[in-house]
Amino acid sequence: MDSRGESILSGLDGEEEHDRMMRRSPESLRHGAPLNRVAEEESTDAMGLDETTGQELEPEDIEEEIELELEENGLYSGSYKRLLALYTFVASDSVGHFCGSRTAPSLEVILSSAMFSLGHQLRVPLYSFSSFLLRPHIASLLSTLLYVLVVNSLRLASLAMLQVRHNMVYPTPTWQDPSLHTVWWLSLNIAEVLVALVQGYQHLALYRDVMVPPGREREFLERLKHAATPQQNNGDHYAWRYSNEYTSQQSHDDIREVEAQSREAPPRDVAALNSQIDRDFDKLLAVKSREELEEVYGTAVIKIPVFVSCLQRFDSIILSVGLTLLLSSAYLRSPLSVPVSDSKILPYPTFSYSPFAVTFPVVLIVHTFLSSLYTPMILPRIGLHTAAYVSVLVSLMCFFAGLAMWGALS
């Protein structure tokens, strides 16, 4: 993202001259242009259109060209408050999935949240370990596999901690058994949904300073064009789009200038310079974070439709419930869940290792497949929409398969 784009946005609340320039219309701005540039040429340059085509574009095409021109400079058209309001719908929709049920048992909710927190904290160590062994792209797949193994092992550990087998009325899992209520609340994993919502708001906040108010796109393009002086671009009015060498040289000059000023300026001015440096550093961090997100998603986060975000939250809930129902049913049918004191009383045909030996590898394969869709190696190639739709379909299959294992569909 070009830092000049952010400087235009941050200058809105600056000096009165800037405010006066921003209140002027694009036409009045063009009247102040040099005499060797006519108004039609300025309008065409501001919109980034090709003068040699000789064709008149439709209003929709013009708006698209303006948006492309803004994105080339790291700016995006839209209202930040409107984005927050739309994403609030995602939050309310996610919370609505839990409001229809009766009061949640505190023990199951706390345990599921604790297990999710433990697995979430292990993401970085697992990726660091994978990166030490393999290349970055392959390491992301290996870390995903290890993370899936840890998460599902924690699910089984939660069943043992809650002593689900000890409190079962029926010898095998069935929807009539009260233990299904315990497994159900354990599988909802409210903490995962809350963390995803908080991360969504954090991602939107990265674009707060690069949003152009609707209807003022041409105004900002005029400001960007006039920001490039002839001394900087040697007469080339488009050099500011690709002048990386100049930007790099200018940054070194600015650093040396700031260091010289900090040695000569009084303490009050030094504090102001330090504050300005901190603000610029925060902007650079935001630029880097936006680039990393866009590299993973393949598009800007603010361009992800609200429907897709709601679909992702619904997918995470349904997948967690489905996989937990599958694992719990297989685990409770195996001798692993039977207390030692009851192992000789209960008949062996009722409990077998076969369901667990089949279900656990299948759950690992399905969960790894869905998680790998969101890795940097795959997601930009298939697109976020495809990954979300595939995940929802597979998650629904796991959900109904889990219900069938508990006999809820018969």
Coordinates of C-alpha atoms in Angstrom, one line a residue:
M1 CA 0.0 0.0 0.0
D2 CA 1.4 3.4 -1.0
S3 CA 2.0 5.5 2.1
R4 CA 0.9 8.6 0.1
G5 CA -2.6 7.2 0.2
E6 CA -2.6 7.2 3.9
S7 CA -1.1 10.7 4.1
I8 CA -4.0 12.0 2.0
L9 CA -6.5 10.4 4.5
S10 CA -4.6 11.6 7.6
G11 CA -4.4 15.1 6.2
L12 CA -8.2 15.6 6.3
D13 CA -8.0 17.0 9.8
G14 CA -4.9 19.1 9.2
E15 CA -4.4 22.7 8.3
E16 CA -7.2 25.0 7.1
E17 CA -5.7 25.1 3.6
H18 CA -6.1 21.4 3.3
D19 CA -9.7 21.7 4.5
R20 CA -10.4 24.4 2.0
M21 CA -8.9 22.2 -0.8
M22 CA -11.0 19.2 0.2
R23 CA -14.2 21.3 0.1
R24 CA -13.6 22.4 -3.4
S25 CA -15.1 20.4 -6.2
P26 CA -13.0 18.5 -8.7
E27 CA -13.8 21.1 -11.3
S28 CA -12.5 23.9 -9.2
L29 CA -9.3 21.9 -8.5
R30 CA -8.8 21.5 -12.2
H31 CA -9.0 25.3 -12.7
G32 CA -5.9 25.7 -10.6
A33 CA -3.9 23.3 -12.8
P34 CA -1.1 24.4 -15.1
L35 CA -2.1 26.1 -18.4
N36 CA -0.5 23.4 -20.5
R37 CA -3.0 20.8 -19.2
V38 CA -6.6 21.2 -20.2
A39 CA -9.5 20.3 -18.0
E40 CA -10.4 17.2 -20.1
E41 CA -6.9 15.8 -19.7
E42 CA -7.0 16.4 -16.0
S43 CA -10.3 14.6 -15.6
T44 CA -9.1 11.7 -17.6
D45 CA -5.9 11.4 -15.6
A46 CA -7.8 11.6 -12.3
M47 CA -9.9 8.7 -13.3
G48 CA -7.0 6.7 -14.7
L49 CA -8.7 6.3 -18.1
D50 CA -6.9 5.8 -21.4
E51 CA -7.0 8.8 -23.6
T52 CA -6.1 6.9 -26.7
T53 CA -9.1 4.7 -26.8
G54 CA -11.5 7.5 -28.0
Q55 CA -14.4 5.7 -26.5
E56 CA -17.0 6.9 -24.0
L57 CA -17.4 4.6 -21.0
E58 CA -20.6 3.9 -19.2
P59 CA -21.0 5.3 -15.7
E60 CA -20.5 1.8 -14.2
D61 CA -17.2 1.4 -16.1
I62 CA -16.1 4.8 -14.9
E63 CA -16.8 4.0 -11.3
E64 CA -14.9 0.7 -11.7
E65 CA -12.0 2.5 -13.2
I66 CA -12.0 5.0 -10.3
E67 CA -12.0 2.1 -7.7
L68 CA -9.1 0.4 -9.5
E69 CA -7.2 3.7 -9.5
L70 CA -7.8 4.0 -5.7
E71 CA -6.7 0.5 -5.1
E72 CA -3.5 1.0 -7.0
N73 CA -2.7 3.7 -4.4
G74 CA -3.8 1.6 -1.4
L75 CA -7.2 3.3 -0.9
Y76 CA -10.7 1.8 -0.9
S77 CA -14.1 3.3 -1.6
G78 CA -16.7 2.9 1.1
S79 CA -17.8 3.9 4.6
Y80 CA -16.0 2.3 7.6
K81 CA -19.0 2.8 9.8
R82 CA -21.1 0.9 7.3
L83 CA -18.6 -2.0 7.3
L84 CA -18.8 -2.2 11.1
A85 CA -22.6 -2.1 11.0
L86 CA -22.6 -5.0 8.5
Y87 CA -20.2 -7.0 10.5
T88 CA -22.3 -6.5 13.6
F89 CA -24.9 -8.6 11.7
V90 CA -22.3 -11.4 11.6
A91 CA -21.8 -11.1 15.4
S92 CA -25.6 -11.1 16.1
D93 CA -26.1 -14.1 13.8
S94 CA -23.4 -16.1 15.5
V95 CA -24.7 -15.3 19.0
G96 CA -28.2 -16.2 17.8
H97 CA -27.2 -19.8 17.4
F98 CA -26.8 -20.1 21.2
C99 CA -29.8 -18.1 22.3
G100 CA -32.4 -20.6 21.3
S101 CA -31.1 -23.2 23.7
R102 CA -31.7 -23.3 27.4
T103 CA -29.2 -22.2 29.9
A104 CA -25.8 -23.6 29.2
P105 CA -24.1 -25.8 31.9
S106 CA -21.1 -23.8 33.1
L107 CA -18.8 -26.8 33.5
E108 CA -19.1 -27.9 29.8
V109 CA -18.7 -24.3 28.5
I110 CA -15.7 -23.6 30.7
L111 CA -14.0 -26.9 29.8
S112 CA -14.6 -26.4 26.0
S113 CA -13.3 -22.9 26.2
A114 CA -10.2 -24.0 28.1
M115 CA -9.4 -26.7 25.6
F116 CA -9.9 -24.4 22.7
S117 CA -7.5 -21.8 24.3
L118 CA -4.9 -24.5 24.8
G119 CA -5.1 -25.6 21.2
H120 CA -5.1 -22.1 19.9
Q121 CA -2.0 -21.2 21.9
L122 CA -0.2 -24.2 20.4
R123 CA -0.7 -23.0 16.8
V124 CA 2.5 -20.9 16.7
P125 CA 4.8 -23.5 18.3
L126 CA 3.4 -26.2 15.9
Y127 CA 4.0 -23.9 12.9
S128 CA 7.5 -23.0 14.2
F129 CA 8.3 -26.7 14.6
S130 CA 7.0 -27.5 11.1
S131 CA 8.9 -24.6 9.5
F132 CA 12.1 -25.9 11.1
L133 CA 11.6 -29.2 9.2
L134 CA 10.0 -28.2 5.9
R135 CA 9.6 -25.3 3.5
P136 CA 7.1 -22.6 4.5
H137 CA 4.2 -23.7 2.2
I138 CA 4.6 -27.4 3.1
A139 CA 5.1 -26.4 6.7
S140 CA 1.7 -24.8 6.8
L141 CA 0.1 -28.1 5.8
L142 CA 2.1 -30.1 8.4
S143 CA 1.3 -27.7 11.1
T144 CA -2.4 -27.9 10.1
L145 CA -2.3 -31.7 10.5
L146 CA -0.6 -31.5 13.9
Y147 CA -3.1 -28.9 15.1
V148 CA -6.0 -31.1 14.0
L149 CA -4.5 -34.0 15.9
V150 CA -4.1 -31.9 19.0
V151 CA -7.6 -30.5 18.8
N152 CA -9.3 -33.8 18.4
S153 CA -7.2 -35.4 21.2
L154 CA -8.3 -32.5 23.5
R155 CA -11.9 -33.4 22.5
L156 CA -11.4 -36.9 23.7
A157 CA -9.7 -35.7 26.9
S158 CA -12.7 -33.5 27.6
L159 CA -15.0 -36.5 27.5
A160 CA -12.8 -38.3 29.9
M161 CA -12.6 -35.3 32.3
L162 CA -16.4 -34.9 32.3
Q163 CA -16.8 -38.7 33.1
V164 CA -19.5 -39.0 30.4
R165 CA -19.4 -42.8 30.5
H166 CA -19.9 -42.9 34.3
N167 CA -23.1 -40.8 34.0
M168 CA -24.6 -42.8 31.1
V169 CA -27.9 -44.6 31.7
Y170 CA -27.8 -46.7 28.5
P171 CA -24.9 -49.0 27.7
T172 CA -24.4 -47.5 24.3
P173 CA -24.7 -43.9 23.0
T174 CA -28.3 -43.0 22.2
W175 CA -30.3 -39.8 21.9
Q176 CA -32.4 -40.8 24.9
D177 CA -29.4 -40.8 27.2
P178 CA -28.8 -37.6 29.2
S179 CA -25.1 -37.7 28.3
L180 CA -26.1 -36.4 24.8
H181 CA -26.9 -33.0 26.5
T182 CA -23.4 -32.9 28.0
V183 CA -21.7 -33.8 24.7
W184 CA -23.8 -31.3 22.8
W185 CA -22.8 -28.3 25.0
L186 CA -19.2 -29.5 25.0
S187 CA -19.2 -29.4 21.2
L188 CA -20.6 -25.9 20.7
N189 CA -17.3 -24.3 21.6
I190 CA -18.5 -20.8 22.2
A191 CA -14.9 -19.5 22.8
E192 CA -14.0 -20.3 19.2
V193 CA -16.9 -18.2 17.8
L194 CA -16.0 -15.3 20.1
V195 CA -12.3 -15.3 19.1
A196 CA -13.3 -15.4 15.4
L197 CA -15.6 -12.4 15.8
V198 CA -12.9 -10.4 17.6
Q199 CA -10.4 -11.2 14.9
G200 CA -12.9 -10.0 12.3
Y201 CA -13.2 -6.6 14.0
Q202 CA -9.4 -6.4 14.2
H203 CA -9.1 -7.1 10.5
L204 CA -11.6 -4.4 9.7
A205 CA -9.8 -1.9 11.9
L206 CA -6.7 -2.2 9.7
Y207 CA -8.7 -0.5 6.9
R208 CA -10.0 2.3 8.9
D209 CA -7.4 4.9 7.7
V210 CA -7.6 4.0 4.0
M211 CA -11.3 4.2 3.4
V212 CA -12.5 7.0 1.1
P213 CA -15.9 8.4 1.8
P214 CA -18.5 7.6 -0.9
G215 CA -18.8 10.3 -3.5
R216 CA -15.4 11.8 -2.9
E217 CA -13.3 9.4 -4.9
R218 CA -12.3 11.9 -7.6
E219 CA -11.5 14.4 -5.0
F220 CA -8.9 12.1 -3.4
L221 CA -7.5 11.1 -6.8
E222 CA -6.9 14.8 -7.5
R223 CA -5.1 15.2 -4.2
L224 CA -3.0 12.1 -5.0
K225 CA -2.1 13.5 -8.5
H226 CA -1.1 16.9 -7.2
A227 CA 1.0 15.3 -4.4
A228 CA 3.5 14.3 -7.1
T229 CA 5.4 17.5 -8.0
P230 CA 7.3 17.8 -11.3
Q231 CA 10.6 17.9 -9.4
Q232 CA 9.8 14.4 -8.0
N233 CA 8.6 12.8 -11.2
N234 CA 10.7 14.8 -13.8
G235 CA 7.6 15.8 -15.7
D236 CA 6.0 12.3 -15.7
H237 CA 2.6 12.7 -14.2
Y238 CA 2.2 9.0 -13.6
A239 CA 5.6 8.3 -12.0
W240 CA 4.1 8.5 -8.5
R241 CA 2.4 5.2 -9.2
Y242 CA 5.6 3.2 -9.7
S243 CA 8.4 5.3 -8.3
N244 CA 9.7 2.7 -5.9
E245 CA 13.3 3.8 -6.2
Y246 CA 12.4 7.4 -5.4
T247 CA 10.3 6.3 -2.4
S248 CA 13.1 4.3 -1.0
Q249 CA 15.6 7.1 -1.5
Q250 CA 13.1 9.6 0.0
S251 CA 12.6 7.4 3.1
H252 CA 16.4 7.3 3.8
D253 CA 16.6 11.1 3.4
D254 CA 13.6 11.5 5.7
I255 CA 15.3 9.4 8.3
R256 CA 18.5 11.4 8.2
E257 CA 16.5 14.6 8.3
V258 CA 14.5 13.5 11.3
E259 CA 17.7 12.4 13.1
A260 CA 19.3 15.8 12.4
Q261 CA 16.2 17.6 13.6
S262 CA 16.0 15.5 16.8
R263 CA 19.5 16.5 17.7
E264 CA 18.9 20.3 17.2
A265 CA 15.2 20.6 18.3
P266 CA 14.1 21.6 21.8
P267 CA 12.6 18.9 24.1
R268 CA 9.0 19.8 23.2
D269 CA 9.8 19.4 19.4
V270 CA 11.6 16.1 20.1
A271 CA 8.4 14.8 21.8
A272 CA 6.4 15.8 18.7
L273 CA 8.9 14.1 16.4
N274 CA 8.8 10.9 18.5
S275 CA 5.0 11.0 18.4
Q276 CA 5.0 11.4 14.6
I277 CA 7.5 8.5 14.2
D278 CA 5.3 6.3 16.3
R279 CA 2.3 7.1 14.2
D280 CA 4.2 6.4 11.0
F281 CA 5.4 3.2 12.4
D282 CA 1.9 2.1 13.3
K283 CA 0.9 2.9 9.7
L284 CA 3.6 0.7 8.4
L285 CA 2.5 -2.1 10.7
A286 CA -1.0 -1.7 9.4
V287 CA 0.2 -1.8 5.8
K288 CA 2.2 -5.0 6.4
S289 CA -0.8 -6.6 8.2
R290 CA -3.1 -5.8 5.3
E291 CA -0.7 -7.2 2.8
E292 CA -0.4 -10.5 4.8
L293 CA -4.2 -10.8 5.0
E294 CA -4.7 -10.1 1.3
E295 CA -2.0 -12.6 0.5
V296 CA -3.9 -15.3 2.5
Y297 CA -7.4 -14.5 1.4
G298 CA -6.6 -13.4 -2.1
T299 CA -8.6 -10.2 -1.8
A300 CA -9.1 -7.4 0.7
V301 CA -10.9 -8.3 3.9
I302 CA -13.4 -5.5 3.4
K303 CA -14.5 -7.0 0.1
I304 CA -15.6 -10.3 1.7
P305 CA -19.4 -10.4 1.6
V306 CA -21.2 -10.5 4.9
F307 CA -23.0 -13.7 3.8
V308 CA -19.7 -15.5 3.5
S309 CA -18.6 -14.4 6.9
C310 CA -21.9 -15.6 8.4
L311 CA -21.4 -18.9 6.5
Q312 CA -18.0 -19.3 8.1
R313 CA -19.3 -18.8 11.6
F314 CA -22.1 -21.3 11.0
D315 CA -19.6 -23.7 9.5
S316 CA -17.3 -23.6 12.5
I317 CA -20.3 -24.4 14.9
I318 CA -21.7 -27.2 12.8
L319 CA -18.3 -28.8 12.2
S320 CA -17.4 -28.7 15.9
V321 CA -20.8 -30.3 16.8
G322 CA -20.5 -33.0 14.1
L323 CA -17.0 -34.0 14.8
T324 CA -17.6 -34.1 18.6
L325 CA -20.7 -36.3 18.1
L326 CA -18.7 -38.7 15.9
L327 CA -15.8 -38.9 18.3
S328 CA -17.9 -39.2 21.4
S329 CA -20.0 -42.0 19.9
A330 CA -17.0 -44.0 18.8
Y331 CA -15.2 -43.4 22.1
L332 CA -18.1 -44.3 24.3
R333 CA -18.6 -47.6 22.4
S334 CA -14.9 -48.6 22.9
P335 CA -13.3 -50.2 26.0
L336 CA -11.3 -47.0 26.4
S337 CA -14.2 -45.3 28.0
V338 CA -15.2 -48.1 30.3
P339 CA -13.9 -47.9 33.9
V340 CA -11.7 -50.8 35.0
S341 CA -14.2 -51.8 37.6
D342 CA -16.9 -52.3 35.0
S343 CA -14.8 -53.9 32.3
K344 CA -15.5 -57.4 33.5
I345 CA -19.2 -56.9 34.1
L346 CA -20.2 -55.5 30.7
P347 CA -20.2 -57.9 27.7
Y348 CA -17.4 -57.6 25.2
P349 CA -19.6 -57.5 22.1
T350 CA -21.2 -54.2 23.4
F351 CA -17.8 -52.5 23.4
S352 CA -15.2 -52.8 20.7
Y353 CA -12.2 -51.0 19.4
S354 CA -13.4 -51.2 15.8
P355 CA -15.7 -48.1 15.8
F356 CA -13.0 -45.9 17.4
A357 CA -10.3 -47.3 15.1
V358 CA -12.3 -46.4 12.0
T359 CA -13.9 -43.1 13.2
F360 CA -10.9 -41.4 14.6
P361 CA -8.7 -41.6 11.4
V362 CA -11.8 -40.5 9.3
V363 CA -12.3 -37.5 11.6
L364 CA -8.7 -36.5 11.3
I365 CA -8.8 -36.8 7.5
V366 CA -12.0 -34.7 7.1
H367 CA -10.9 -32.1 9.6
T368 CA -7.4 -31.8 8.0
F369 CA -9.0 -31.4 4.6
L370 CA -11.3 -28.6 5.6
S371 CA -8.6 -26.8 7.6
S372 CA -6.1 -27.0 4.7
L373 CA -8.6 -25.2 2.5
Y374 CA -7.7 -22.0 4.5
T375 CA -4.0 -22.3 4.3
P376 CA -2.0 -19.8 2.3
M377 CA -1.0 -22.5 -0.2
I378 CA -4.6 -23.3 -1.2
L379 CA -7.0 -20.5 -0.3
P380 CA -5.8 -17.9 -2.8
R381 CA -6.1 -20.5 -5.6
I382 CA -9.6 -21.7 -4.9
G383 CA -11.0 -18.5 -3.4
L384 CA -12.8 -17.8 -0.1
H385 CA -16.3 -18.4 -1.5
T386 CA -15.4 -21.9 -2.7
A387 CA -13.7 -22.8 0.6
A388 CA -16.7 -21.6 2.6
Y389 CA -19.2 -23.5 0.4
V390 CA -17.2 -26.7 0.5
S391 CA -16.7 -26.5 4.2
V392 CA -20.4 -26.0 4.9
L393 CA -21.4 -29.0 2.8
V394 CA -18.8 -31.3 4.4
S395 CA -19.7 -29.9 7.9
L396 CA -23.4 -30.7 7.4
M397 CA -22.5 -34.2 6.4
C398 CA -20.4 -34.6 9.5
F399 CA -23.3 -33.2 11.6
F400 CA -25.9 -35.6 10.3
A401 CA -23.5 -38.5 10.5
G402 CA -22.9 -37.7 14.2
L403 CA -26.6 -37.5 14.9
A404 CA -27.0 -40.9 13.1
M405 CA -24.2 -42.4 15.3
W406 CA -26.3 -41.4 18.4
G407 CA -29.5 -42.8 16.8
A408 CA -31.2 -39.4 16.5
L409 CA -32.2 -39.9 12.9
S410 CA -33.9 -43.3 13.2

